[in-house]
Amino acid sequence: MRSIIAILAVIALAAVAYFVEPGFFDKLIELAASSDISQLSLHIKSYGNWSIAVSILLGTIINVSGLPTVVFSGANGLIFGFWPGVALSWVSEVLGAVVAFVLARPLLEKGASRVVERRPGWQKAYEFTAKRGFWTVFVARLLPFSPSGLINVAAAAGKISFRDYIAATALGKIPSIIAEVYLGRDLLFAANHTTRIILWIALAAVLYGGFMYYRKRSQTSEAKE
């Protein structure tokens, strides 16, 4: 029920924004997709007292659409300061994950079940999402710059419960958003932070390798059982 209320609130806010300023979404999404952190932050800031609501709405849309979140997180850090930027990014990304899951699950769950039934080799992987879905989503969310849209869709098509999905997303997003806000601000002054940017990318690569190892090992142990 709470998730439905959250979705209705986002839809209502989006409708108000559209009628007040018809080009609202086109401009914001264009800036978010362009990777121009400076221009995106200036545009969000131009809404004054409404900038927090605009930031949350944009972050929700970005997460539902699957666009990269690092530019958005970096812009929040520039506008509101580091920790407020982290908090706003976290709220909007978790809200976006809720909206994406609730919208996608009815469309994908039955179809995924039918596909798995026709391909017995996929059954173990499908059952794996029910048994260890929390940890799979949690580790995936830990990865900075991970494709949020892909994770949303994969979770909706799997057998993870809504409660585990939200808990794993809310907890896993904390460190990855901190990294994205840091990196987003560093990218704006890339010439001065080359070493740190390389370290962030290396950290993401190590975490990704750890995630792949964890998934492979877990699937192997499931097969033995």
JSON list of C-alpha atoms in Angstrom, two decimals:
[
{"chain": "A", "resi": 1, "resn": "MET", "atom": "CA", "xyz": [0.00, 0.00, 0.00]},
{"chain": "A", "resi": 2, "resn": "ARG", "atom": "CA", "xyz": [2.82, 2.38, 0.88]},
{"chain": "A", "resi": 3, "resn": "SER", "atom": "CA", "xyz": [4.52, 1.69, -2.44]},
{"chain": "A", "resi": 4, "resn": "ILE", "atom": "CA", "xyz": [1.32, 2.55, -4.30]},
{"chain": "A", "resi": 5, "resn": "ILE", "atom": "CA", "xyz": [1.02, 5.81, -2.35]},
{"chain": "A", "resi": 6, "resn": "ALA", "atom": "CA", "xyz": [4.64, 6.65, -3.22]},
{"chain": "A", "resi": 7, "resn": "ILE", "atom": "CA", "xyz": [3.99, 6.02, -6.92]},
{"chain": "A", "resi": 8, "resn": "LEU", "atom": "CA", "xyz": [0.82, 8.14, -6.88]},
{"chain": "A", "resi": 9, "resn": "ALA", "atom": "CA", "xyz": [2.74, 10.95, -5.18]},
{"chain": "A", "resi": 10, "resn": "VAL", "atom": "CA", "xyz": [5.45, 10.84, -7.86]},
{"chain": "A", "resi": 11, "resn": "ILE", "atom": "CA", "xyz": [2.83, 10.81, -10.64]},
{"chain": "A", "resi": 12, "resn": "ALA", "atom": "CA", "xyz": [1.00, 13.77, -9.06]},
{"chain": "A", "resi": 13, "resn": "LEU", "atom": "CA", "xyz": [4.24, 15.74, -8.72]},
{"chain": "A", "resi": 14, "resn": "ALA", "atom": "CA", "xyz": [5.18, 14.92, -12.31]},
{"chain": "A", "resi": 15, "resn": "ALA", "atom": "CA", "xyz": [1.76, 16.03, -13.56]},
{"chain": "A", "resi": 16, "resn": "VAL", "atom": "CA", "xyz": [2.01, 19.35, -11.72]},
{"chain": "A", "resi": 17, "resn": "ALA", "atom": "CA", "xyz": [5.52, 19.93, -13.11]},
{"chain": "A", "resi": 18, "resn": "TYR", "atom": "CA", "xyz": [4.36, 19.15, -16.65]},
{"chain": "A", "resi": 19, "resn": "PHE", "atom": "CA", "xyz": [1.38, 21.52, -16.57]},
{"chain": "A", "resi": 20, "resn": "VAL", "atom": "CA", "xyz": [3.31, 24.33, -14.91]},
{"chain": "A", "resi": 21, "resn": "GLU", "atom": "CA", "xyz": [6.25, 24.00, -17.30]},
{"chain": "A", "resi": 22, "resn": "PRO", "atom": "CA", "xyz": [5.58, 21.76, -20.37]},
{"chain": "A", "resi": 23, "resn": "GLY", "atom": "CA", "xyz": [9.27, 21.51, -21.29]},
{"chain": "A", "resi": 24, "resn": "PHE", "atom": "CA", "xyz": [10.28, 20.55, -17.74]},
{"chain": "A", "resi": 25, "resn": "PHE", "atom": "CA", "xyz": [11.09, 16.89, -18.37]},
{"chain": "A", "resi": 26, "resn": "ASP", "atom": "CA", "xyz": [12.67, 17.33, -21.79]},
{"chain": "A", "resi": 27, "resn": "LYS", "atom": "CA", "xyz": [15.22, 19.81, -20.48]},
{"chain": "A", "resi": 28, "resn": "LEU", "atom": "CA", "xyz": [16.11, 17.90, -17.32]},
{"chain": "A", "resi": 29, "resn": "ILE", "atom": "CA", "xyz": [16.44, 14.52, -19.02]},
{"chain": "A", "resi": 30, "resn": "GLU", "atom": "CA", "xyz": [18.48, 16.06, -21.83]},
{"chain": "A", "resi": 31, "resn": "LEU", "atom": "CA", "xyz": [20.91, 17.53, -19.28]},
{"chain": "A", "resi": 32, "resn": "ALA", "atom": "CA", "xyz": [21.06, 14.30, -17.26]},
{"chain": "A", "resi": 33, "resn": "ALA", "atom": "CA", "xyz": [21.82, 12.26, -20.39]},
{"chain": "A", "resi": 34, "resn": "SER", "atom": "CA", "xyz": [24.44, 14.76, -21.60]},
{"chain": "A", "resi": 35, "resn": "SER", "atom": "CA", "xyz": [26.77, 14.12, -18.62]},
{"chain": "A", "resi": 36, "resn": "ASP", "atom": "CA", "xyz": [27.10, 17.88, -18.11]},
{"chain": "A", "resi": 37, "resn": "ILE", "atom": "CA", "xyz": [27.16, 18.05, -14.31]},
{"chain": "A", "resi": 38, "resn": "SER", "atom": "CA", "xyz": [27.70, 21.80, -14.20]},
{"chain": "A", "resi": 39, "resn": "GLN", "atom": "CA", "xyz": [24.70, 22.66, -16.40]},
{"chain": "A", "resi": 40, "resn": "LEU", "atom": "CA", "xyz": [22.46, 20.11, -14.71]},
{"chain": "A", "resi": 41, "resn": "SER", "atom": "CA", "xyz": [23.28, 21.49, -11.26]},
{"chain": "A", "resi": 42, "resn": "LEU", "atom": "CA", "xyz": [22.68, 25.07, -12.41]},
{"chain": "A", "resi": 43, "resn": "HIS", "atom": "CA", "xyz": [19.33, 24.11, -13.94]},
{"chain": "A", "resi": 44, "resn": "ILE", "atom": "CA", "xyz": [18.10, 22.29, -10.83]},
{"chain": "A", "resi": 45, "resn": "LYS", "atom": "CA", "xyz": [19.31, 25.15, -8.63]},
{"chain": "A", "resi": 46, "resn": "SER", "atom": "CA", "xyz": [17.35, 27.63, -10.77]},
{"chain": "A", "resi": 47, "resn": "TYR", "atom": "CA", "xyz": [14.10, 26.25, -9.31]},
{"chain": "A", "resi": 48, "resn": "GLY", "atom": "CA", "xyz": [14.96, 27.85, -5.97]},
{"chain": "A", "resi": 49, "resn": "ASN", "atom": "CA", "xyz": [12.78, 26.55, -3.14]},
{"chain": "A", "resi": 50, "resn": "TRP", "atom": "CA", "xyz": [11.50, 23.81, -5.44]},
{"chain": "A", "resi": 51, "resn": "SER", "atom": "CA", "xyz": [14.97, 22.47, -6.23]},
{"chain": "A", "resi": 52, "resn": "ILE", "atom": "CA", "xyz": [14.74, 19.65, -3.67]},
{"chain": "A", "resi": 53, "resn": "ALA", "atom": "CA", "xyz": [11.43, 18.42, -5.11]},
{"chain": "A", "resi": 54, "resn": "VAL", "atom": "CA", "xyz": [12.83, 18.73, -8.65]},
{"chain": "A", "resi": 55, "resn": "SER", "atom": "CA", "xyz": [15.91, 16.75, -7.64]},
{"chain": "A", "resi": 56, "resn": "ILE", "atom": "CA", "xyz": [13.85, 13.93, -6.12]},
{"chain": "A", "resi": 57, "resn": "LEU", "atom": "CA", "xyz": [11.54, 13.80, -9.13]},
{"chain": "A", "resi": 58, "resn": "LEU", "atom": "CA", "xyz": [14.44, 13.76, -11.59]},
{"chain": "A", "resi": 59, "resn": "GLY", "atom": "CA", "xyz": [16.28, 11.07, -9.62]},
{"chain": "A", "resi": 60, "resn": "THR", "atom": "CA", "xyz": [13.17, 8.91, -9.60]},
{"chain": "A", "resi": 61, "resn": "ILE", "atom": "CA", "xyz": [12.75, 9.26, -13.37]},
{"chain": "A", "resi": 62, "resn": "ILE", "atom": "CA", "xyz": [16.43, 8.51, -14.00]},
{"chain": "A", "resi": 63, "resn": "ASN", "atom": "CA", "xyz": [16.21, 5.30, -11.99]},
{"chain": "A", "resi": 64, "resn": "VAL", "atom": "CA", "xyz": [13.04, 4.15, -13.70]},
{"chain": "A", "resi": 65, "resn": "SER", "atom": "CA", "xyz": [14.42, 4.96, -17.16]},
{"chain": "A", "resi": 66, "resn": "GLY", "atom": "CA", "xyz": [17.80, 3.31, -16.55]},
{"chain": "A", "resi": 67, "resn": "LEU", "atom": "CA", "xyz": [19.92, 6.41, -17.29]},
{"chain": "A", "resi": 68, "resn": "PRO", "atom": "CA", "xyz": [23.31, 6.61, -15.48]},
{"chain": "A", "resi": 69, "resn": "THR", "atom": "CA", "xyz": [22.98, 8.11, -12.00]},
{"chain": "A", "resi": 70, "resn": "VAL", "atom": "CA", "xyz": [26.51, 9.42, -11.43]},
{"chain": "A", "resi": 71, "resn": "VAL", "atom": "CA", "xyz": [25.82, 12.78, -13.14]},
{"chain": "A", "resi": 72, "resn": "PHE", "atom": "CA", "xyz": [22.66, 13.27, -11.09]},
{"chain": "A", "resi": 73, "resn": "SER", "atom": "CA", "xyz": [24.40, 12.34, -7.83]},
{"chain": "A", "resi": 74, "resn": "GLY", "atom": "CA", "xyz": [27.32, 14.63, -8.60]},
{"chain": "A", "resi": 75, "resn": "ALA", "atom": "CA", "xyz": [24.94, 17.50, -9.33]},
{"chain": "A", "resi": 76, "resn": "ASN", "atom": "CA", "xyz": [23.20, 16.99, -5.98]},
{"chain": "A", "resi": 77, "resn": "GLY", "atom": "CA", "xyz": [26.57, 17.15, -4.25]},
{"chain": "A", "resi": 78, "resn": "LEU", "atom": "CA", "xyz": [27.37, 20.45, -5.96]},
{"chain": "A", "resi": 79, "resn": "ILE", "atom": "CA", "xyz": [24.00, 22.03, -5.21]},
{"chain": "A", "resi": 80, "resn": "PHE", "atom": "CA", "xyz": [23.22, 20.90, -1.69]},
{"chain": "A", "resi": 81, "resn": "GLY", "atom": "CA", "xyz": [26.60, 19.92, -0.26]},
{"chain": "A", "resi": 82, "resn": "PHE", "atom": "CA", "xyz": [28.08, 16.46, 0.14]},
{"chain": "A", "resi": 83, "resn": "TRP", "atom": "CA", "xyz": [25.93, 14.79, 2.81]},
{"chain": "A", "resi": 84, "resn": "PRO", "atom": "CA", "xyz": [22.63, 16.49, 1.88]},
{"chain": "A", "resi": 85, "resn": "GLY", "atom": "CA", "xyz": [23.41, 15.53, -1.73]},
{"chain": "A", "resi": 86, "resn": "VAL", "atom": "CA", "xyz": [23.96, 11.92, -0.68]},
{"chain": "A", "resi": 87, "resn": "ALA", "atom": "CA", "xyz": [20.69, 11.91, 1.28]},
{"chain": "A", "resi": 88, "resn": "LEU", "atom": "CA", "xyz": [18.66, 13.37, -1.61]},
{"chain": "A", "resi": 89, "resn": "SER", "atom": "CA", "xyz": [20.21, 10.99, -4.12]},
{"chain": "A", "resi": 90, "resn": "TRP", "atom": "CA", "xyz": [19.47, 8.05, -1.81]},
{"chain": "A", "resi": 91, "resn": "VAL", "atom": "CA", "xyz": [15.81, 9.02, -1.34]},
{"chain": "A", "resi": 92, "resn": "SER", "atom": "CA", "xyz": [15.21, 9.51, -5.06]},
{"chain": "A", "resi": 93, "resn": "GLU", "atom": "CA", "xyz": [17.06, 6.35, -6.11]},
{"chain": "A", "resi": 94, "resn": "VAL", "atom": "CA", "xyz": [15.23, 4.15, -3.62]},
{"chain": "A", "resi": 95, "resn": "LEU", "atom": "CA", "xyz": [11.92, 5.73, -4.65]},
{"chain": "A", "resi": 96, "resn": "GLY", "atom": "CA", "xyz": [12.79, 5.14, -8.30]},
{"chain": "A", "resi": 97, "resn": "ALA", "atom": "CA", "xyz": [13.63, 1.51, -7.54]},
{"chain": "A", "resi": 98, "resn": "VAL", "atom": "CA", "xyz": [10.23, 1.08, -5.83]},
{"chain": "A", "resi": 99, "resn": "VAL", "atom": "CA", "xyz": [8.37, 2.59, -8.78]},
{"chain": "A", "resi": 100, "resn": "ALA", "atom": "CA", "xyz": [10.30, 0.51, -11.33]},
{"chain": "A", "resi": 101, "resn": "PHE", "atom": "CA", "xyz": [9.74, -2.73, -9.41]},
{"chain": "A", "resi": 102, "resn": "VAL", "atom": "CA", "xyz": [6.02, -2.19, -8.83]},
{"chain": "A", "resi": 103, "resn": "LEU", "atom": "CA", "xyz": [5.47, -1.28, -12.49]},
{"chain": "A", "resi": 104, "resn": "ALA", "atom": "CA", "xyz": [7.66, -4.03, -13.96]},
{"chain": "A", "resi": 105, "resn": "ARG", "atom": "CA", "xyz": [6.82, -7.05, -11.80]},
{"chain": "A", "resi": 106, "resn": "PRO", "atom": "CA", "xyz": [3.24, -7.62, -13.09]},
{"chain": "A", "resi": 107, "resn": "LEU", "atom": "CA", "xyz": [4.54, -7.36, -16.66]},
{"chain": "A", "resi": 108, "resn": "LEU", "atom": "CA", "xyz": [7.63, -9.56, -16.28]},
{"chain": "A", "resi": 109, "resn": "GLU", "atom": "CA", "xyz": [7.00, -12.13, -13.56]},
{"chain": "A", "resi": 110, "resn": "LYS", "atom": "CA", "xyz": [4.58, -14.40, -15.44]},
{"chain": "A", "resi": 111, "resn": "GLY", "atom": "CA", "xyz": [6.54, -14.11, -18.67]},
{"chain": "A", "resi": 112, "resn": "ALA", "atom": "CA", "xyz": [9.77, -15.00, -16.87]},
{"chain": "A", "resi": 113, "resn": "SER", "atom": "CA", "xyz": [8.12, -18.06, -15.31]},
{"chain": "A", "resi": 114, "resn": "ARG", "atom": "CA", "xyz": [6.97, -19.31, -18.72]},
{"chain": "A", "resi": 115, "resn": "VAL", "atom": "CA", "xyz": [10.41, -18.78, -20.25]},
{"chain": "A", "resi": 116, "resn": "VAL", "atom": "CA", "xyz": [12.09, -20.67, -17.39]},
{"chain": "A", "resi": 117, "resn": "GLU", "atom": "CA", "xyz": [9.63, -23.56, -17.75]},
{"chain": "A", "resi": 118, "resn": "ARG", "atom": "CA", "xyz": [10.70, -23.96, -21.38]},
{"chain": "A", "resi": 119, "resn": "ARG", "atom": "CA", "xyz": [14.40, -23.81, -20.45]},
{"chain": "A", "resi": 120, "resn": "PRO", "atom": "CA", "xyz": [15.13, -26.19, -17.55]},
{"chain": "A", "resi": 121, "resn": "GLY", "atom": "CA", "xyz": [18.75, -25.03, -17.41]},
{"chain": "A", "resi": 122, "resn": "TRP", "atom": "CA", "xyz": [17.57, -21.62, -16.20]},
{"chain": "A", "resi": 123, "resn": "GLN", "atom": "CA", "xyz": [15.51, -23.03, -13.34]},
{"chain": "A", "resi": 124, "resn": "LYS", "atom": "CA", "xyz": [18.35, -23.04, -10.81]},
{"chain": "A", "resi": 125, "resn": "ALA", "atom": "CA", "xyz": [19.24, -19.42, -11.53]},
{"chain": "A", "resi": 126, "resn": "TYR", "atom": "CA", "xyz": [15.57, -18.47, -11.23]},
{"chain": "A", "resi": 127, "resn": "GLU", "atom": "CA", "xyz": [15.17, -20.27, -7.90]},
{"chain": "A", "resi": 128, "resn": "PHE", "atom": "CA", "xyz": [18.42, -18.69, -6.74]},
{"chain": "A", "resi": 129, "resn": "THR", "atom": "CA", "xyz": [16.78, -15.25, -6.81]},
{"chain": "A", "resi": 130, "resn": "ALA", "atom": "CA", "xyz": [14.19, -16.47, -4.31]},
{"chain": "A", "resi": 131, "resn": "LYS", "atom": "CA", "xyz": [16.67, -18.08, -1.91]},
{"chain": "A", "resi": 132, "resn": "ARG", "atom": "CA", "xyz": [19.44, -15.49, -2.06]},
{"chain": "A", "resi": 133, "resn": "GLY", "atom": "CA", "xyz": [17.73, -12.60, -3.74]},
{"chain": "A", "resi": 134, "resn": "PHE", "atom": "CA", "xyz": [18.47, -10.16, -0.92]},
{"chain": "A", "resi": 135, "resn": "TRP", "atom": "CA", "xyz": [22.23, -10.70, -1.09]},
{"chain": "A", "resi": 136, "resn": "THR", "atom": "CA", "xyz": [22.30, -10.69, -4.87]},
{"chain": "A", "resi": 137, "resn": "VAL", "atom": "CA", "xyz": [20.53, -7.32, -5.09]},
{"chain": "A", "resi": 138, "resn": "PHE", "atom": "CA", "xyz": [22.46, -5.95, -2.11]},
{"chain": "A", "resi": 139, "resn": "VAL", "atom": "CA", "xyz": [25.86, -6.74, -3.64]},
{"chain": "A", "resi": 140, "resn": "ALA", "atom": "CA", "xyz": [24.73, -5.47, -7.05]},
{"chain": "A", "resi": 141, "resn": "ARG", "atom": "CA", "xyz": [23.59, -2.17, -5.51]},
{"chain": "A", "resi": 142, "resn": "LEU", "atom": "CA", "xyz": [26.93, -1.80, -3.71]},
{"chain": "A", "resi": 143, "resn": "LEU", "atom": "CA", "xyz": [28.69, -1.38, -7.04]},
{"chain": "A", "resi": 144, "resn": "PRO", "atom": "CA", "xyz": [29.22, 2.29, -7.96]},
{"chain": "A", "resi": 145, "resn": "PHE", "atom": "CA", "xyz": [27.97, 3.12, -11.47]},
{"chain": "A", "resi": 146, "resn": "SER", "atom": "CA", "xyz": [26.01, -0.16, -11.63]},
{"chain": "A", "resi": 147, "resn": "PRO", "atom": "CA", "xyz": [23.14, -0.15, -14.18]},
{"chain": "A", "resi": 148, "resn": "SER", "atom": "CA", "xyz": [20.18, 0.55, -11.90]},
{"chain": "A", "resi": 149, "resn": "GLY", "atom": "CA", "xyz": [17.62, 0.00, -14.65]},
{"chain": "A", "resi": 150, "resn": "LEU", "atom": "CA", "xyz": [18.98, -3.47, -15.43]},
{"chain": "A", "resi": 151, "resn": "ILE", "atom": "CA", "xyz": [18.99, -4.44, -11.75]},
{"chain": "A", "resi": 152, "resn": "ASN", "atom": "CA", "xyz": [15.39, -3.20, -11.36]},
{"chain": "A", "resi": 153, "resn": "VAL", "atom": "CA", "xyz": [14.20, -5.25, -14.33]},
{"chain": "A", "resi": 154, "resn": "ALA", "atom": "CA", "xyz": [16.14, -8.39, -13.37]},
{"chain": "A", "resi": 155, "resn": "ALA", "atom": "CA", "xyz": [14.78, -8.27, -9.81]},
{"chain": "A", "resi": 156, "resn": "ALA", "atom": "CA", "xyz": [11.21, -7.71, -11.02]},
{"chain": "A", "resi": 157, "resn": "ALA", "atom": "CA", "xyz": [11.48, -10.70, -13.34]},
{"chain": "A", "resi": 158, "resn": "GLY", "atom": "CA", "xyz": [12.94, -12.89, -10.57]},
{"chain": "A", "resi": 159, "resn": "LYS", "atom": "CA", "xyz": [11.42, -14.32, -7.42]},
{"chain": "A", "resi": 160, "resn": "ILE", "atom": "CA", "xyz": [12.82, -11.94, -4.82]},
{"chain": "A", "resi": 161, "resn": "SER", "atom": "CA", "xyz": [10.19, -10.60, -2.43]},
{"chain": "A", "resi": 162, "resn": "PHE", "atom": "CA", "xyz": [9.30, -6.91, -2.48]},
{"chain": "A", "resi": 163, "resn": "ARG", "atom": "CA", "xyz": [10.47, -6.53, 1.13]},
{"chain": "A", "resi": 164, "resn": "ASP", "atom": "CA", "xyz": [13.89, -8.07, 0.43]},
{"chain": "A", "resi": 165, "resn": "TYR", "atom": "CA", "xyz": [14.26, -6.03, -2.74]},
{"chain": "A", "resi": 166, "resn": "ILE", "atom": "CA", "xyz": [13.61, -2.72, -0.98]},
{"chain": "A", "resi": 167, "resn": "ALA", "atom": "CA", "xyz": [15.80, -3.59, 2.02]},
{"chain": "A", "resi": 168, "resn": "ALA", "atom": "CA", "xyz": [18.69, -4.69, -0.21]},
{"chain": "A", "resi": 169, "resn": "THR", "atom": "CA", "xyz": [18.32, -1.59, -2.38]},
{"chain": "A", "resi": 170, "resn": "ALA", "atom": "CA", "xyz": [18.11, 0.84, 0.54]},
{"chain": "A", "resi": 171, "resn": "LEU", "atom": "CA", "xyz": [21.19, -0.60, 2.27]},
{"chain": "A", "resi": 172, "resn": "GLY", "atom": "CA", "xyz": [23.26, -1.33, -0.81]},
{"chain": "A", "resi": 173, "resn": "LYS", "atom": "CA", "xyz": [22.74, 2.10, -2.32]},
{"chain": "A", "resi": 174, "resn": "ILE", "atom": "CA", "xyz": [24.35, 3.96, 0.59]},
{"chain": "A", "resi": 175, "resn": "PRO", "atom": "CA", "xyz": [28.04, 3.28, -0.22]},
{"chain": "A", "resi": 176, "resn": "SER", "atom": "CA", "xyz": [27.53, 3.41, -3.99]},
{"chain": "A", "resi": 177, "resn": "ILE", "atom": "CA", "xyz": [25.81, 6.81, -3.80]},
{"chain": "A", "resi": 178, "resn": "ILE", "atom": "CA", "xyz": [28.59, 8.17, -1.58]},
{"chain": "A", "resi": 179, "resn": "ALA", "atom": "CA", "xyz": [31.08, 7.06, -4.24]},
{"chain": "A", "resi": 180, "resn": "GLU", "atom": "CA", "xyz": [28.99, 8.55, -7.06]},
{"chain": "A", "resi": 181, "resn": "VAL", "atom": "CA", "xyz": [28.63, 11.93, -5.34]},
{"chain": "A", "resi": 182, "resn": "TYR", "atom": "CA", "xyz": [32.39, 12.03, -4.79]},
{"chain": "A", "resi": 183, "resn": "LEU", "atom": "CA", "xyz": [33.15, 10.99, -8.36]},
{"chain": "A", "resi": 184, "resn": "GLY", "atom": "CA", "xyz": [30.51, 13.29, -9.83]},
{"chain": "A", "resi": 185, "resn": "ARG", "atom": "CA", "xyz": [32.11, 16.29, -8.16]},
{"chain": "A", "resi": 186, "resn": "ASP", "atom": "CA", "xyz": [35.58, 15.10, -9.17]},
{"chain": "A", "resi": 187, "resn": "LEU", "atom": "CA", "xyz": [34.53, 14.77, -12.82]},
{"chain": "A", "resi": 188, "resn": "LEU", "atom": "CA", "xyz": [33.64, 18.45, -12.89]},
{"chain": "A", "resi": 189, "resn": "PHE", "atom": "CA", "xyz": [37.27, 19.22, -12.08]},
{"chain": "A", "resi": 190, "resn": "ALA", "atom": "CA", "xyz": [38.75, 16.16, -13.75]},
{"chain": "A", "resi": 191, "resn": "ALA", "atom": "CA", "xyz": [42.11, 17.78, -14.50]},
{"chain": "A", "resi": 192, "resn": "ASN", "atom": "CA", "xyz": [42.70, 18.30, -10.77]},
{"chain": "A", "resi": 193, "resn": "HIS", "atom": "CA", "xyz": [41.49, 14.88, -9.64]},
{"chain": "A", "resi": 194, "resn": "THR", "atom": "CA", "xyz": [42.83, 12.44, -12.25]},
{"chain": "A", "resi": 195, "resn": "THR", "atom": "CA", "xyz": [44.40, 10.11, -9.69]},
{"chain": "A", "resi": 196, "resn": "ARG", "atom": "CA", "xyz": [41.27, 9.96, -7.54]},
{"chain": "A", "resi": 197, "resn": "ILE", "atom": "CA", "xyz": [39.06, 9.28, -10.57]},
{"chain": "A", "resi": 198, "resn": "ILE", "atom": "CA", "xyz": [41.31, 6.39, -11.58]},
{"chain": "A", "resi": 199, "resn": "LEU", "atom": "CA", "xyz": [41.10, 5.02, -8.03]},
{"chain": "A", "resi": 200, "resn": "TRP", "atom": "CA", "xyz": [37.28, 5.22, -8.09]},
{"chain": "A", "resi": 201, "resn": "ILE", "atom": "CA", "xyz": [37.18, 3.34, -11.39]},
{"chain": "A", "resi": 202, "resn": "ALA", "atom": "CA", "xyz": [39.61, 0.73, -10.05]},
{"chain": "A", "resi": 203, "resn": "LEU", "atom": "CA", "xyz": [37.46, 0.31, -6.92]},
{"chain": "A", "resi": 204, "resn": "ALA", "atom": "CA", "xyz": [34.36, -0.20, -9.06]},
{"chain": "A", "resi": 205, "resn": "ALA", "atom": "CA", "xyz": [36.22, -2.82, -11.12]},
{"chain": "A", "resi": 206, "resn": "VAL", "atom": "CA", "xyz": [37.32, -4.68, -7.98]},
{"chain": "A", "resi": 207, "resn": "LEU", "atom": "CA", "xyz": [33.81, -4.63, -6.54]},
{"chain": "A", "resi": 208, "resn": "TYR", "atom": "CA", "xyz": [32.37, -5.84, -9.83]},
{"chain": "A", "resi": 209, "resn": "GLY", "atom": "CA", "xyz": [34.88, -8.69, -9.90]},
{"chain": "A", "resi": 210, "resn": "GLY", "atom": "CA", "xyz": [33.93, -9.58, -6.33]},
{"chain": "A", "resi": 211, "resn": "PHE", "atom": "CA", "xyz": [30.25, -9.59, -7.27]},
{"chain": "A", "resi": 212, "resn": "MET", "atom": "CA", "xyz": [30.83, -11.92, -10.22]},
{"chain": "A", "resi": 213, "resn": "TYR", "atom": "CA", "xyz": [32.89, -14.24, -8.02]},
{"chain": "A", "resi": 214, "resn": "TYR", "atom": "CA", "xyz": [30.18, -14.25, -5.35]},
{"chain": "A", "resi": 215, "resn": "ARG", "atom": "CA", "xyz": [27.47, -15.03, -7.89]},
{"chain": "A", "resi": 216, "resn": "LYS", "atom": "CA", "xyz": [29.46, -17.84, -9.49]},
{"chain": "A", "resi": 217, "resn": "ARG", "atom": "CA", "xyz": [30.34, -19.37, -6.14]},
{"chain": "A", "resi": 218, "resn": "SER", "atom": "CA", "xyz": [26.76, -19.14, -4.89]},
{"chain": "A", "resi": 219, "resn": "GLN", "atom": "CA", "xyz": [25.39, -20.76, -8.04]},
{"chain": "A", "resi": 220, "resn": "THR", "atom": "CA", "xyz": [27.97, -23.55, -7.72]},
{"chain": "A", "resi": 221, "resn": "SER", "atom": "CA", "xyz": [26.98, -24.24, -4.11]},
{"chain": "A", "resi": 222, "resn": "GLU", "atom": "CA", "xyz": [23.30, -24.22, -5.15]},
{"chain": "A", "resi": 223, "resn": "ALA", "atom": "CA", "xyz": [24.04, -26.80, -7.86]},
{"chain": "A", "resi": 224, "resn": "LYS", "atom": "CA", "xyz": [25.76, -29.08, -5.32]},
{"chain": "A", "resi": 225, "resn": "GLU", "atom": "CA", "xyz": [22.75, -28.89, -3.03]}
]
